[in-house]
């Protein structure tokens, strides 16, 4: 699995953790797979107090990210970035070289 996290996303995630008063020593941000309305999979980004047993933990810019195995299967090479218009964190396939 390869997940890239942009600097902009790290900034938004860090602010979200502060506003949510999440203890960053144990908590972080969860990327969770959810069934979409159209039958596909969406990735939910949510604050979390700790990782679940089956989640992979990565650290980007000091932010702990807990990755649901469903996300890894659906998007093996992902990028966590920000939609600039509304500062919404999104997860999408990384661009191919």
Coordinates of N, CA, C and O in Angstrom, one line a residue:
X1 N 0.8 -1.2 0.0 CA 0.0 0.0 0.0 C 0.9 1.2 0.0 O 1.9 1.3 0.6
X2 N 0.4 2.2 -0.7 CA 1.1 3.5 -0.8 C 0.1 4.6 -0.6 O -0.8 4.7 -1.4
X3 N 0.3 5.4 0.4 CA -0.6 6.6 0.6 C 0.3 7.8 0.7 O 1.1 7.9 1.6
X4 N 0.0 8.7 -0.2 CA 0.7 10.0 -0.1 C -0.3 11.0 0.5 O -1.5 10.9 0.3
X5 N 0.2 11.9 1.4 CA -0.6 12.9 2.0 C 0.1 14.2 1.7 O 1.2 14.5 2.0
X6 N -0.7 15.1 1.0 CA -0.2 16.4 0.7 C 0.0 17.3 1.9 O -0.7 17.1 2.9
X7 N 0.8 18.3 1.8 CA 1.1 19.2 2.9 C -0.2 20.0 3.3 O -0.5 20.2 4.4
X8 N -1.0 20.3 2.2 CA -2.3 21.0 2.5 C -3.2 20.1 3.3 O -3.9 20.5 4.3
X9 N -3.3 18.8 3.0 CA -4.1 17.9 3.7 C -3.6 17.7 5.2 O -4.4 17.7 6.1
X10 N -2.3 17.6 5.4 CA -1.8 17.6 6.7 C -2.2 18.8 7.5 O -2.6 18.6 8.7
X11 N -2.2 19.9 6.9 CA -2.6 21.2 7.7 C -4.1 21.1 8.1 O -4.4 21.4 9.2
X12 N -4.9 20.7 7.2 CA -6.4 20.6 7.5 C -6.6 19.6 8.5 O -7.4 19.8 9.5
X13 N -6.0 18.4 8.4 CA -6.2 17.3 9.3 C -5.7 17.7 10.7 O -6.3 17.5 11.7
X14 N -4.5 18.4 10.8 CA -4.0 18.8 12.1 C -5.0 19.8 12.8 O -5.2 19.7 14.0
X15 N -5.5 20.8 12.0 CA -6.5 21.7 12.6 C -7.7 21.0 13.0 O -8.3 21.3 14.1
X16 N -8.2 20.0 12.3 CA -9.4 19.2 12.7 C -9.1 18.5 14.0 O -10.0 18.4 14.8
X17 N -8.0 17.9 14.1 CA -7.6 17.2 15.3 C -7.6 18.1 16.5 O -8.1 17.8 17.6
X18 N -7.1 19.3 16.3 CA -7.1 20.3 17.4 C -8.5 20.7 17.8 O -8.8 20.8 19.0
X19 N -9.3 21.1 16.8 CA -10.7 21.5 17.0 C -11.5 20.4 17.7 O -12.4 20.7 18.5
X20 N -11.2 19.2 17.3 CA -11.9 18.0 17.9 C -11.4 17.5 19.2 O -11.9 16.6 19.8
X21 N -10.3 18.2 19.6 CA -9.7 17.9 20.9 C -9.3 16.4 21.0 O -9.5 15.7 22.0
X22 N -8.7 15.9 19.9 CA -8.3 14.5 19.9 C -6.8 14.5 20.4 O -6.0 15.3 20.0
X23 N -6.6 13.5 21.3 CA -5.3 13.3 21.9 C -4.4 12.7 20.8 O -4.6 11.5 20.4
X24 N -3.5 13.5 20.2 CA -2.7 13.0 19.1 C -1.6 12.0 19.5 O -1.0 11.4 18.6
X25 N -1.5 11.7 20.8 CA -0.5 10.7 21.2 C -1.1 9.3 20.9 O -0.4 8.3 20.6
X26 N -2.5 9.2 20.9 CA -3.1 7.9 20.7 C -4.1 8.0 19.6 O -4.4 7.0 18.9
X27 N -4.7 9.2 19.3 CA -5.7 9.3 18.3 C -5.2 9.8 17.0 O -4.0 10.0 16.8
X28 N -6.1 10.0 16.0 CA -5.7 10.5 14.7 C -6.9 10.6 13.8 O -8.0 10.9 14.3
X29 N -6.7 10.4 12.5 CA -7.7 10.5 11.5 C -7.9 9.1 10.9 O -6.9 8.4 10.6
X30 N -9.2 8.7 10.8 CA -9.5 7.4 10.2 C -9.9 7.6 8.7 O -10.8 8.5 8.4
X31 N -9.4 6.8 7.8 CA -9.9 6.7 6.4 C -10.7 5.4 6.4 O -10.1 4.3 6.5
X32 N -12.0 5.5 6.3 CA -12.9 4.4 6.4 C -13.6 4.2 5.1 O -14.2 5.1 4.5
X33 N -13.7 2.9 4.6 CA -14.4 2.6 3.4 C -15.9 2.5 3.7 O -16.3 2.0 4.8
X34 N -16.7 3.1 2.9 CA -18.2 3.1 3.0 C -18.8 2.9 1.7 O -18.4 3.4 0.7
X35 N -19.9 2.1 1.7 CA -20.6 1.8 0.4 C -21.3 3.1 0.0 O -22.0 3.7 0.7
X36 N -21.0 3.5 -1.3 CA -21.6 4.6 -1.9 C -23.0 4.4 -2.4 O -23.4 3.2 -2.6
X37 N -23.8 5.4 -2.6 CA -25.1 5.3 -3.1 C -25.2 4.6 -4.5 O -26.1 3.9 -4.8
X38 N -24.2 4.9 -5.3 CA -24.1 4.3 -6.6 C -23.6 2.9 -6.7 O -23.4 2.3 -7.8
X39 N -23.3 2.3 -5.5 CA -22.8 0.9 -5.5 C -21.3 0.8 -5.4 O -20.8 -0.2 -5.1
X40 N -20.6 1.9 -5.6 CA -19.2 1.9 -5.4 C -18.8 2.2 -4.0 O -19.6 2.0 -3.0
X41 N -17.5 2.5 -3.8 CA -17.1 2.7 -2.4 C -16.7 4.2 -2.3 O -16.0 4.7 -3.1
X42 N -17.0 4.8 -1.2 CA -16.6 6.1 -0.8 C -15.6 6.0 0.4 O -15.7 5.0 1.1
X43 N -14.8 7.0 0.5 CA -13.9 7.0 1.7 C -14.3 8.1 2.6 O -14.4 9.3 2.2
X44 N -14.6 7.7 3.8 CA -15.0 8.7 4.9 C -13.8 9.0 5.6 O -12.9 8.2 6.0
X45 N -13.6 10.3 5.9 CA -12.5 10.8 6.7 C -13.1 11.3 8.1 O -14.0 12.1 8.1
X46 N -12.6 10.7 9.2 CA -13.2 11.0 10.5 C -12.2 11.0 11.5 O -11.1 10.4 11.4
X47 N -12.4 11.7 12.6 CA -11.6 11.7 13.8 C -11.7 10.4 14.5 O -12.8 9.9 14.6
X48 N -10.6 10.0 15.2 CA -10.7 8.7 15.9 C -9.7 8.8 17.1 O -8.7 9.4 17.1
X49 N -10.2 8.2 18.2 CA -9.4 8.1 19.4 C -8.3 7.2 19.4 O -7.3 7.3 20.1
X50 N -8.4 6.1 18.5 CA -7.4 5.1 18.4 C -7.6 4.3 17.2 O -8.8 4.2 16.7
X51 N -6.6 3.5 16.7 CA -6.9 2.7 15.5 C -7.6 1.4 15.9 O -7.5 0.9 17.1
X52 N -8.3 0.8 15.0 CA -8.9 -0.5 15.2 C -7.8 -1.6 14.9 O -6.8 -1.2 14.2
X53 N -7.9 -2.8 15.4 CA -6.9 -3.8 15.2 C -6.5 -4.1 13.8 O -5.3 -4.3 13.5
X54 N -7.4 -4.0 12.8 CA -7.1 -4.4 11.5 C -6.6 -3.2 10.6 O -6.4 -3.3 9.4
X55 N -6.5 -2.0 11.2 CA -6.1 -0.8 10.4 C -4.6 -0.6 10.4 O -3.9 -0.9 11.4
X56 N -4.1 -0.2 9.3 CA -2.7 0.2 9.2 C -2.6 1.6 9.7 O -3.4 2.5 9.4
X57 N -1.5 1.9 10.4 CA -1.3 3.3 10.9 C -0.1 3.8 10.2 O 1.0 3.3 10.1
X58 N -0.3 5.0 9.5 CA 0.8 5.7 8.9 C 0.9 7.1 9.6 O -0.1 7.6 10.2
X59 N 2.0 7.7 9.5 CA 2.2 9.0 10.1 C 2.7 10.0 8.9 O 3.6 9.6 8.2
X60 N 2.0 11.1 8.8 CA 2.3 12.1 7.8 C 2.3 13.4 8.4 O 1.3 13.9 9.0
X61 N 3.5 14.1 8.4 CA 3.6 15.4 9.0 C 3.2 15.4 10.5 O 2.6 16.4 10.9
X62 N 3.4 14.3 11.2 CA 3.1 14.3 12.6 C 1.6 13.9 12.8 O 1.2 13.8 14.0
X63 N 0.8 13.7 11.8 CA -0.6 13.3 11.9 C -0.7 11.8 11.7 O -0.2 11.2 10.7
X64 N -1.3 11.1 12.7 CA -1.5 9.6 12.6 C -2.8 9.4 11.8 O -3.8 10.0 12.0
X65 N -2.6 8.5 10.8 CA -3.8 8.2 9.9 C -4.0 6.7 10.0 O -3.1 5.9 9.8
X66 N -5.2 6.3 10.3 CA -5.6 4.9 10.5 C -6.4 4.5 9.2 O -7.4 5.1 8.9
X67 N -5.8 3.5 8.5 CA -6.3 3.2 7.2 C -7.1 1.9 7.2 O -6.5 0.8 7.5
X68 N -8.4 1.9 6.9 CA -9.2 0.8 6.9 C -8.8 -0.2 5.7 O -8.4 0.3 4.6
X69 N -8.7 -1.5 5.9 CA -8.3 -2.4 4.8 C -9.2 -2.2 3.6 O -8.7 -2.5 2.5
X70 N -10.4 -1.9 3.7 CA -11.3 -1.6 2.5 C -10.7 -0.5 1.6 O -10.8 -0.6 0.4
X71 N -10.2 0.5 2.2 CA -9.6 1.6 1.5 C -8.4 1.1 0.7 O -8.2 1.4 -0.5
X72 N -7.5 0.3 1.4 CA -6.3 -0.3 0.8 C -6.7 -1.1 -0.4 O -6.0 -1.1 -1.5
X73 N -7.7 -2.0 -0.3 CA -8.1 -2.8 -1.4 C -8.7 -2.0 -2.6 O -8.4 -2.3 -3.7
X74 N -9.5 -1.0 -2.3 CA -10.1 -0.2 -3.3 C -9.1 0.7 -4.0 O -9.2 0.9 -5.2
X75 N -8.2 1.3 -3.2 CA -7.3 2.3 -3.8 C -5.9 2.0 -3.3 O -5.4 2.6 -2.3
X76 N -5.2 1.0 -3.9 CA -3.9 0.6 -3.4 C -2.8 1.7 -3.4 O -1.9 1.7 -2.6
X77 N -2.9 2.6 -4.3 CA -2.0 3.8 -4.4 C -2.8 5.0 -4.3 O -3.3 5.5 -5.3
X78 N -3.0 5.6 -3.1 CA -3.9 6.7 -2.9 C -3.1 8.0 -2.6 O -2.0 7.9 -2.1
X79 N -3.8 9.1 -2.8 CA -3.3 10.4 -2.3 C -4.4 11.0 -1.5 O -5.6 11.0 -1.9
X80 N -4.0 11.5 -0.3 CA -5.0 12.3 0.5 C -4.7 13.7 0.3 O -3.5 14.2 0.5
X81 N -5.6 14.5 -0.2 CA -5.4 15.8 -0.6 C -6.6 16.7 -0.2 O -7.5 16.2 0.5
X82 N -6.6 17.9 -0.6 CA -7.7 18.9 -0.2 C -8.3 19.4 -1.5 O -7.6 19.8 -2.4
X83 N -9.7 19.4 -1.5 CA -10.4 20.1 -2.6 C -10.3 21.6 -2.2 O -10.8 22.0 -1.2
X84 N -9.6 22.4 -3.0 CA -9.3 23.8 -2.6 C -10.5 24.7 -2.4 O -10.5 25.6 -1.6
X85 N -11.6 24.4 -3.1 CA -12.7 25.3 -3.0 C -13.4 25.3 -1.6 O -13.8 26.4 -1.1
X86 N -13.4 24.2 -1.0 CA -14.1 24.1 0.4 C -13.2 23.6 1.4 O -13.7 23.3 2.5
X87 N -11.9 23.4 1.2 CA -11.0 22.7 2.1 C -11.5 21.4 2.7 O -11.5 21.1 3.8
X88 N -12.0 20.6 1.8 CA -12.5 19.3 2.1 C -11.4 18.3 1.8 O -10.9 18.3 0.7
X89 N -11.1 17.4 2.8 CA -10.1 16.4 2.6 C -10.7 15.2 1.8 O -11.8 14.8 2.1
X90 N -10.0 14.8 0.7 CA -10.5 13.7 -0.1 C -9.4 12.7 -0.3 O -8.2 13.0 -0.2
X91 N -9.8 11.5 -0.6 CA -8.9 10.4 -1.0 C -9.2 9.9 -2.4 O -10.3 9.6 -2.7
X92 N -8.1 9.9 -3.2 CA -8.3 9.5 -4.6 C -7.1 8.7 -5.1 O -6.1 8.8 -4.4
X93 N -7.3 8.0 -6.2 CA -6.1 7.3 -6.7 C -5.0 8.3 -7.0 O -5.2 9.4 -7.5
X94 N -3.7 7.9 -6.7 CA -2.6 8.7 -7.1 C -2.4 8.8 -8.6 O -2.7 7.8 -9.3
X95 N -2.0 9.9 -9.1 CA -1.7 10.0 -10.5 C -0.6 9.0 -11.0 O 0.3 8.8 -10.2
X96 N -0.8 8.5 -12.1 CA 0.2 7.5 -12.6 C 1.3 8.3 -13.3 O 1.0 9.3 -14.0
X97 N 2.5 7.8 -13.1 CA 3.7 8.5 -13.8 C 3.7 8.2 -15.2 O 3.3 7.3 -15.8

